[in-house]
Amino acid sequence: MISICLYLQIHHPIQLRNDYDFFKIGADHQYEDILKTEKMVKNLAEKCYVPLFNQLKEMISFHNDKFKISLSVSGIALENLKSFAPEVLDLINDLLKTDCLEIVGETYYHSLAFKYSEKEFVDQIKLHRNSMKEVFGVKTTTFRNTEMIFDNKLAPLIESLGFKTILTQGTRRILGWRSPGFMYQPKTSTKTNMLLNYAPLTEHIQYYFSARNWREFPITADKFTNWIHSLSGNGETVGLFLDAETFGVNHSHDSGIFQFLTALPNMILSRKDFCFQLPEEISMSHQPMARLDVPHTISWGDKERDLSLWSGNHMQNSTIEFLYSLEDIMRKNKNKDLLPIWRKLTSSDVFFQLHTKWDSENLSNRHFNHQSHFASPEKAFIVINNMINDLEQLSL
Amino acid sequence: MTRVLMFGWEFPPFISGGLGTACYGLTTSMKKLGAEVHFVLPTFGKHEMTVSEIPLINASEVEIPNRVIINEEVIQRNRRLYEIFSQVTHLDTILKPYMTETIYQEELLKRRQEEVNETSSTHSFHVNSKTKFSFNGSYGASLRDEVYRLGYVGFSLGLGNDFDVIHAHDWMTYPAGIAAKQASGKKLIVHVHATEFDRSGEHVNQTVYDIERMGMHMADHIIAVSHRTKKIVTDHYGIHPDKVSVVHNGAIENEEIENQMKRPFKEKMVLFLGRITSQKGPSYFVEAANKVLKKKRNVRFIMAGDGDLMSKMVRRVAELKIGHRFHFTGFLRGDALTNIFKISDLFIMPSVSEPFGIVPVEAMRHEVPVIVSKQSGVAEILPDALKVDFWDVELLTKQILEILNNPAKTKRMIQKNNELVKELNWDKPAERVLEVYERVLS
């Protein structure tokens, strides 16, 4: 039996104001462009979330609960949806009644805290877990780190927080000759399993679905199912990890992405040795194939699958260092409003604005969460450091 | 009363550097002394009109005489005019009044394409009657063309012949000045605020250099803003020292502002203000900031301005990991400019090559102590200021720490500066310029 694990992430990059200049330090403490955020969230809800979740609900009932999906909603996205598109949360709650949806845990602020502060990392995971409990009434047992970041140090931490499964990227660097089509166990933990994104398949949808110059264009459900079915006999799990916005935003309605989604389970389930499973189910029903040693940190970013999109240059590293140097001050400050603001700035998207990898996958830059709000990374550096400076002044 | 036809390129409030402010200060004081100045600008709007106390002439509205007046014979006889006019490409066909720069560039490209196809090499100087040229007056891609086009305007105004002397500020206006001289036979003064060697170091743009050289040689007298600039004029442009007079710039009074900002930080603030280009030496400021911060943590550095080295400076600041104590403000004007002086405790001008450099005087007016590079003209009129070779980051670091750590000494410095800046207005320079006119005209 080969289990398909379809996982969707919902996260919204913070829309930082790009006019936050030197003279606003100490005078203006609004860092986010709320109007822009509202516009973005409403657009996402209309083009993606509402049609997507309606369709998923129909699909689940059509397949008599044999079609299943897992979903993560970052804390930032959750707050945005609460404010600007609460109907989306109702749709997700509706889906949860079917037992065919698993909510996946992560850091509340979609941060890189794992690399910079263990304490903050754990706190943000707990924050997220609590908010999932509160909004969706579930306890998360599957974890995905921001940008699928993973290494040996992550597993014991996640294990200690009671998670059973970790979603990450099936990179060649950690797999070597092995296939991403199996469940693995981290070298550093015996109680957690690793479910891998089957990148060679996922990317056809994630990046290339509507790319007319792609060698496999058009990606039809037929063709895609053939690839999946051909794994029979040499794989046990297939992780299809996608941004939710793949449907309707990164690839528009008229690209046929929704029809593709409808047709996919019909075709995949036409063979009896294939099924859809939730991460927690796979973790229980499968045996890890091997233990993976991951001494170097991996992610699902760019070609290198490392952290270079977020901490690959001096501007990023110096900004990260400045921000995390304020952690203790923020925690201890009498003004309790500061910590959440500081935490929001730990979001990986803040540092993404500073990247200088112009040769990175061009196609991915078209995606909504890979757009820059700034004229240049240098301009972004100035603005973001102004904000951190203002925050520091507020804490004095 | 001397009547002056003066050519400039910028005027407050729309300025990119010190040139516009200097022209404003000089002409205003000259008027007080009784001179009648008509100031020609490539283009301007109502803002310049309201600022100016002297009559402005908009080059974009000057009618260029038709072919009857500018006939080829005149031009062939006069090599200088030929040099200027022949640089303006196909003005008979593509230059229409009020063409925008983009459209102009497109048209120009089209014409050049056609030119390649045509074999004809004769140059046409025919202007359809009553043509006006459009100028955008910026320093953008069309600068070179506009500089030559202003030559036509200069010729046209020269024919009017209702002035005693022609005065041209910097290379952009030299072709116009020369053309006006050819048309009128009046004396030409060129005013050197900066040379190509200041702007580009040793990587001189040949076209600009050639225009500068032509202007200086065609001029009857040259005014340089400092002895330093005079030396460049005599050494690099082959001009006899007797033909060059030094008139140091003055400074205009600072305007008081309504919305004074409060200091955003309790730390001492050290300011760099100017274009962020290699000429201004911003990298020495960054390196010194790094060294100071290693010895003294409670200091902040501000780099105000914009320029082609801005990104490089940002990246260097990040590399040195001083981003938390180093701020970039972008280009400032108006209240923001005044405010940045008011919150600063020290101003530094580490220019690699500065013909004059008025900003330290503005800083001193705001009671901010200054350190200026020895390679700046303004150093000639600031006997008591701290001076440093632009490349000497070690000494600059020492001087910064000395001022920040020594309030008593700083106070004495400010007092001395206060006395000095009282004298530094435009009245004396204007007098000196009128003296130059007198000498040339007699």
mmCIF file of N, CA and C in Angstrom, chain B residues 12 56 91 192 202 210 243 245 258 270 339 354 360 428:
data_model
loop_
_atom_site.group_PDB
_atom_site.id
_atom_site.type_symbol
_atom_site.label_atom_id
_atom_site.label_comp_id
_atom_site.label_asym_id
_atom_site.label_seq_id
_atom_site.Cartn_x
_atom_site.Cartn_y
_atom_site.Cartn_z
ATOM 1 N N PRO B 12 17.251 76.638 -6.310
ATOM 2 C CA PRO B 12 16.374 76.121 -5.260
ATOM 3 C C PRO B 12 14.911 76.309 -5.628
ATOM 4 N N LEU B 56 14.212 85.206 -13.853
ATOM 5 C CA LEU B 56 14.671 83.935 -14.407
ATOM 6 C C LEU B 56 14.222 83.832 -15.862
ATOM 7 N N LEU B 91 18.117 68.499 -35.245
ATOM 8 C CA LEU B 91 17.131 69.260 -34.503
ATOM 9 C C LEU B 91 15.971 69.698 -35.381
ATOM 10 N N VAL B 192 33.871 78.131 -12.045
ATOM 11 C CA VAL B 192 34.136 76.711 -11.848
ATOM 12 C C VAL B 192 33.773 76.309 -10.416
ATOM 13 N N GLU B 202 40.363 60.114 -11.410
ATOM 14 C CA GLU B 202 41.189 60.053 -12.611
ATOM 15 C C GLU B 202 40.425 59.468 -13.800
ATOM 16 N N ASP B 210 36.362 67.898 -22.350
ATOM 17 C CA ASP B 210 36.537 68.731 -23.540
ATOM 18 C C ASP B 210 35.689 69.995 -23.458
ATOM 19 N N LYS B 243 44.703 84.213 -15.223
ATOM 20 C CA LYS B 243 43.358 84.277 -15.800
ATOM 21 C C LYS B 243 42.314 83.760 -14.805
ATOM 22 N N SER B 245 40.650 83.834 -10.966
ATOM 23 C CA SER B 245 40.488 84.461 -9.651
ATOM 24 C C SER B 245 39.765 83.502 -8.717
ATOM 25 N N GLU B 258 9.298 75.070 11.742
ATOM 26 C CA GLU B 258 8.241 74.962 12.750
ATOM 27 C C GLU B 258 8.282 73.630 13.486
ATOM 28 N N VAL B 270 26.696 61.294 15.007
ATOM 29 C CA VAL B 270 27.713 61.795 14.088
ATOM 30 C C VAL B 270 27.140 61.740 12.672
ATOM 31 N N ASN B 339 16.350 69.477 10.588
ATOM 32 C CA ASN B 339 16.231 68.607 11.754
ATOM 33 C C ASN B 339 17.446 67.713 11.942
ATOM 34 N N GLU B 354 36.891 67.948 -3.056
ATOM 35 C CA GLU B 354 35.745 68.839 -2.884
ATOM 36 C C GLU B 354 36.178 70.239 -3.292
ATOM 37 N N PRO B 360 29.654 71.950 5.621
ATOM 38 C CA PRO B 360 30.193 72.187 6.972
ATOM 39 C C PRO B 360 29.777 73.543 7.543
ATOM 40 N N LYS B 428 30.328 89.341 0.468
ATOM 41 C CA LYS B 428 31.716 89.506 0.031
ATOM 42 C C LYS B 428 31.985 88.803 -1.300
#
